[in-house]
């Protein structure tokens, strides 16, 4: 008897900035490839000790406002991408890395997608990096999404470098597509 297909669950780290938008777009692209996928956008409100001392009403208002902003952002991105995708939004208080991991565990996620601000050097040391921390500690695959930008890079003149001691003209390039299950793989190289 055939087992029913399980859905593919994608947890997405959202920061209500461009990096989170890029992560959501990538998660939506992944979800479109697997029917029945679930996308779980997650926004973590950093647990500030000062906030914890405030009244519960203040925290509730902050939570509701964050949920509204996240919902608006998700709707806009889905509309911009012309995608109708089932999403389940999560807004929680706490450290973003821990929150993302916990949502992944709670919903048996298959992958976490996060964006990156591209910070380097001292700025990264001072502000940290949710993406790099997740890659280091997560117990499931993590995709770090960033906008495609090949500016300043050039394509290779040849597929592979010439072998030592051989002239390129004497080498032959072999290219073939092999079919493995539902996937096609392109194999290319020099012989």
Short mmCIF file of C-alpha atoms in Angstrom, two decimals:
data_model
loop_
_atom_site.label_atom_id
_atom_site.label_comp_id
_atom_site.label_asym_id
_atom_site.label_seq_id
_atom_site.Cartn_x
_atom_site.Cartn_y
_atom_site.Cartn_z
CA UNK A 1 0.00 0.00 0.00
CA UNK A 2 1.37 3.41 -0.99
CA UNK A 3 2.01 5.82 1.83
CA UNK A 4 0.49 9.30 1.56
CA UNK A 5 2.93 12.02 0.58
CA UNK A 6 4.13 14.06 3.52
CA UNK A 7 4.24 17.79 3.11
CA UNK A 8 7.55 19.60 2.87
CA UNK A 9 7.79 22.11 5.71
CA UNK A 10 9.92 25.21 5.29
CA UNK A 11 10.65 27.51 8.24
CA UNK A 12 11.63 31.03 7.15
CA UNK A 13 13.43 33.55 9.34
CA UNK A 14 11.84 36.97 8.84
CA UNK A 15 13.32 40.20 10.15
CA UNK A 16 10.88 42.66 8.53
CA UNK A 17 13.78 43.92 6.39
CA UNK A 18 15.15 43.08 2.95
CA UNK A 19 17.09 40.02 4.16
CA UNK A 20 13.88 38.42 5.42
CA UNK A 21 12.12 39.27 2.16
CA UNK A 22 14.85 37.51 0.17
CA UNK A 23 14.54 34.47 2.43
CA UNK A 24 10.76 34.35 1.96
CA UNK A 25 11.07 34.61 -1.83
CA UNK A 26 13.53 31.68 -1.82
CA UNK A 27 11.24 29.65 0.45
CA UNK A 28 8.30 30.31 -1.87
CA UNK A 29 10.39 29.16 -4.84
CA UNK A 30 11.21 25.94 -2.98
CA UNK A 31 7.59 25.42 -1.98
CA UNK A 32 6.37 25.74 -5.56
CA UNK A 33 8.50 22.74 -6.51
CA UNK A 34 6.89 20.41 -3.96
CA UNK A 35 3.08 20.17 -4.00
CA UNK A 36 1.51 20.46 -0.57
CA UNK A 37 4.43 22.36 0.93
CA UNK A 38 3.95 24.45 4.04
CA UNK A 39 5.82 27.71 4.54
CA UNK A 40 6.23 28.92 8.12
CA UNK A 41 7.44 32.55 8.27
CA UNK A 42 8.85 33.25 11.75
CA UNK A 43 9.55 36.60 13.37
CA UNK A 44 11.41 36.61 16.67
CA UNK A 45 11.06 39.57 18.99
CA UNK A 46 14.34 39.78 20.89
CA UNK A 47 13.79 39.14 24.57
CA UNK A 48 14.99 42.36 26.16
CA UNK A 49 15.07 42.25 29.98
CA UNK A 50 13.60 45.77 30.05
CA UNK A 51 10.67 44.60 27.93
CA UNK A 52 10.07 41.66 30.28
CA UNK A 53 9.61 44.04 33.19
CA UNK A 54 6.93 46.06 31.36
CA UNK A 55 3.25 45.35 31.66
CA UNK A 56 1.78 42.37 29.84
CA UNK A 57 -0.43 44.79 27.88
CA UNK A 58 2.65 46.43 26.34
CA UNK A 59 4.00 43.05 25.29
CA UNK A 60 0.62 42.07 23.84
CA UNK A 61 0.44 45.29 21.81
CA UNK A 62 4.00 44.71 20.58
CA UNK A 63 3.09 41.15 19.57
CA UNK A 64 -0.09 42.20 17.72
CA UNK A 65 1.76 44.99 15.89
CA UNK A 66 4.53 42.57 14.84
CA UNK A 67 1.96 40.05 13.58
CA UNK A 68 0.23 42.74 11.51
CA UNK A 69 3.50 43.92 9.98
CA UNK A 70 4.56 40.35 9.21
CA UNK A 71 1.18 39.49 7.65
CA UNK A 72 1.29 42.61 5.44
CA UNK A 73 4.84 41.81 4.34
CA UNK A 74 3.99 38.19 3.51
CA UNK A 75 0.90 39.23 1.52
CA UNK A 76 2.88 41.83 -0.45
CA UNK A 77 5.71 39.41 -1.27
CA UNK A 78 3.30 36.65 -2.33
CA UNK A 79 1.46 39.14 -4.56
CA UNK A 80 4.73 40.45 -6.05
CA UNK A 81 5.82 36.86 -6.80
CA UNK A 82 2.35 35.93 -8.14
CA UNK A 83 2.25 33.05 -5.69
CA UNK A 84 -0.67 31.66 -3.75
CA UNK A 85 1.01 29.70 -0.99
CA UNK A 86 -0.37 28.40 2.27
CA UNK A 87 1.62 30.00 5.06
CA UNK A 88 1.46 29.68 8.81
CA UNK A 89 2.85 32.74 10.54
CA UNK A 90 4.70 32.62 13.87
CA UNK A 91 5.69 35.54 16.08
CA UNK A 92 7.50 34.63 19.29
CA UNK A 93 9.59 36.34 21.93
CA UNK A 94 13.20 35.18 22.25
CA UNK A 95 16.58 34.79 20.61
CA UNK A 96 16.05 34.41 16.83
CA UNK A 97 18.29 31.33 16.54
CA UNK A 98 16.50 29.54 19.37
CA UNK A 99 13.07 30.59 18.13
CA UNK A 100 13.75 29.35 14.58
CA UNK A 101 15.07 26.05 15.88
CA UNK A 102 12.07 25.59 18.17
CA UNK A 103 9.54 26.29 15.40
CA UNK A 104 11.44 23.82 13.19
CA UNK A 105 11.15 21.17 15.92
CA UNK A 106 7.51 21.99 16.73
CA UNK A 107 6.41 21.60 13.10
CA UNK A 108 8.88 18.88 12.05
CA UNK A 109 10.45 21.18 9.45
CA UNK A 110 12.57 19.88 6.60
CA UNK A 111 14.64 23.04 6.10
CA UNK A 112 15.19 26.54 7.51
CA UNK A 113 15.67 29.45 5.09
CA UNK A 114 17.22 32.69 6.35
CA UNK A 115 18.53 35.81 4.72
CA UNK A 116 21.76 37.57 5.50
CA UNK A 117 22.68 41.21 5.85
CA UNK A 118 26.17 40.55 4.54
CA UNK A 119 27.87 42.12 7.54
CA UNK A 120 31.60 41.66 7.77
CA UNK A 121 34.38 42.34 10.24
CA UNK A 122 33.71 44.34 13.40
CA UNK A 123 30.06 44.97 12.53
CA UNK A 124 29.43 41.21 12.37
CA UNK A 125 31.32 40.65 15.63
CA UNK A 126 29.25 43.29 17.41
CA UNK A 127 25.85 42.46 15.92
CA UNK A 128 26.26 38.72 15.37
CA UNK A 129 24.78 36.72 12.58
CA UNK A 130 21.63 34.63 12.90
CA UNK A 131 22.49 32.90 9.62
CA UNK A 132 25.98 31.82 10.65
CA UNK A 133 24.82 30.75 14.11
CA UNK A 134 22.02 28.65 12.60
CA UNK A 135 24.36 26.99 10.11
CA UNK A 136 26.59 26.05 13.01
CA UNK A 137 23.97 24.74 15.48
CA UNK A 138 20.86 23.69 13.53
CA UNK A 139 19.96 20.03 13.32
CA UNK A 140 18.44 20.29 9.86
CA UNK A 141 19.52 21.84 6.57
CA UNK A 142 19.80 25.64 6.53
CA UNK A 143 19.65 27.65 3.32
CA UNK A 144 21.15 31.13 3.46
CA UNK A 145 19.37 33.19 0.81
CA UNK A 146 20.80 36.30 -0.73
CA UNK A 147 20.06 38.20 -3.94
CA UNK A 148 21.82 36.84 -7.01
CA UNK A 149 24.62 39.26 -7.88
CA UNK A 150 27.44 38.26 -10.23
CA UNK A 151 28.55 41.87 -10.78
CA UNK A 152 32.31 42.01 -11.28
CA UNK A 153 32.59 38.30 -12.06
CA UNK A 154 33.18 36.79 -15.48
CA UNK A 155 32.15 33.43 -16.88
CA UNK A 156 34.86 30.83 -17.40
CA UNK A 157 36.27 30.60 -20.89
CA UNK A 158 36.16 26.81 -20.69
CA UNK A 159 34.29 24.26 -18.60
CA UNK A 160 37.34 22.89 -16.81
CA UNK A 161 41.00 23.89 -16.77
CA UNK A 162 43.35 22.09 -19.15
CA UNK A 163 45.06 19.05 -17.71
CA UNK A 164 48.71 19.54 -16.83
CA UNK A 165 50.91 18.92 -19.88
CA UNK A 166 48.04 18.96 -22.40
CA UNK A 167 46.99 21.61 -24.79
CA UNK A 168 43.35 22.59 -24.66
CA UNK A 169 42.96 21.97 -28.39
CA UNK A 170 43.74 18.26 -27.92
CA UNK A 171 41.09 17.79 -25.25
CA UNK A 172 37.50 16.92 -25.96
CA UNK A 173 34.59 18.22 -23.97
CA UNK A 174 31.98 15.61 -23.14
CA UNK A 175 28.51 16.64 -22.06
CA UNK A 176 25.50 14.44 -21.43
CA UNK A 177 22.22 14.48 -19.55
CA UNK A 178 21.37 11.42 -17.51
CA UNK A 179 17.94 10.67 -16.08
CA UNK A 180 17.76 9.56 -12.46
CA UNK A 181 14.21 9.07 -11.21
CA UNK A 182 12.36 12.37 -11.51
CA UNK A 183 15.56 14.38 -11.91
CA UNK A 184 17.84 15.09 -14.83
CA UNK A 185 21.56 15.54 -14.15
CA UNK A 186 23.93 17.31 -16.50
CA UNK A 187 27.42 15.79 -16.55
CA UNK A 188 30.18 17.73 -18.28
CA UNK A 189 33.92 17.44 -18.34
CA UNK A 190 37.07 17.03 -20.39
CA UNK A 191 38.42 13.73 -21.65
#
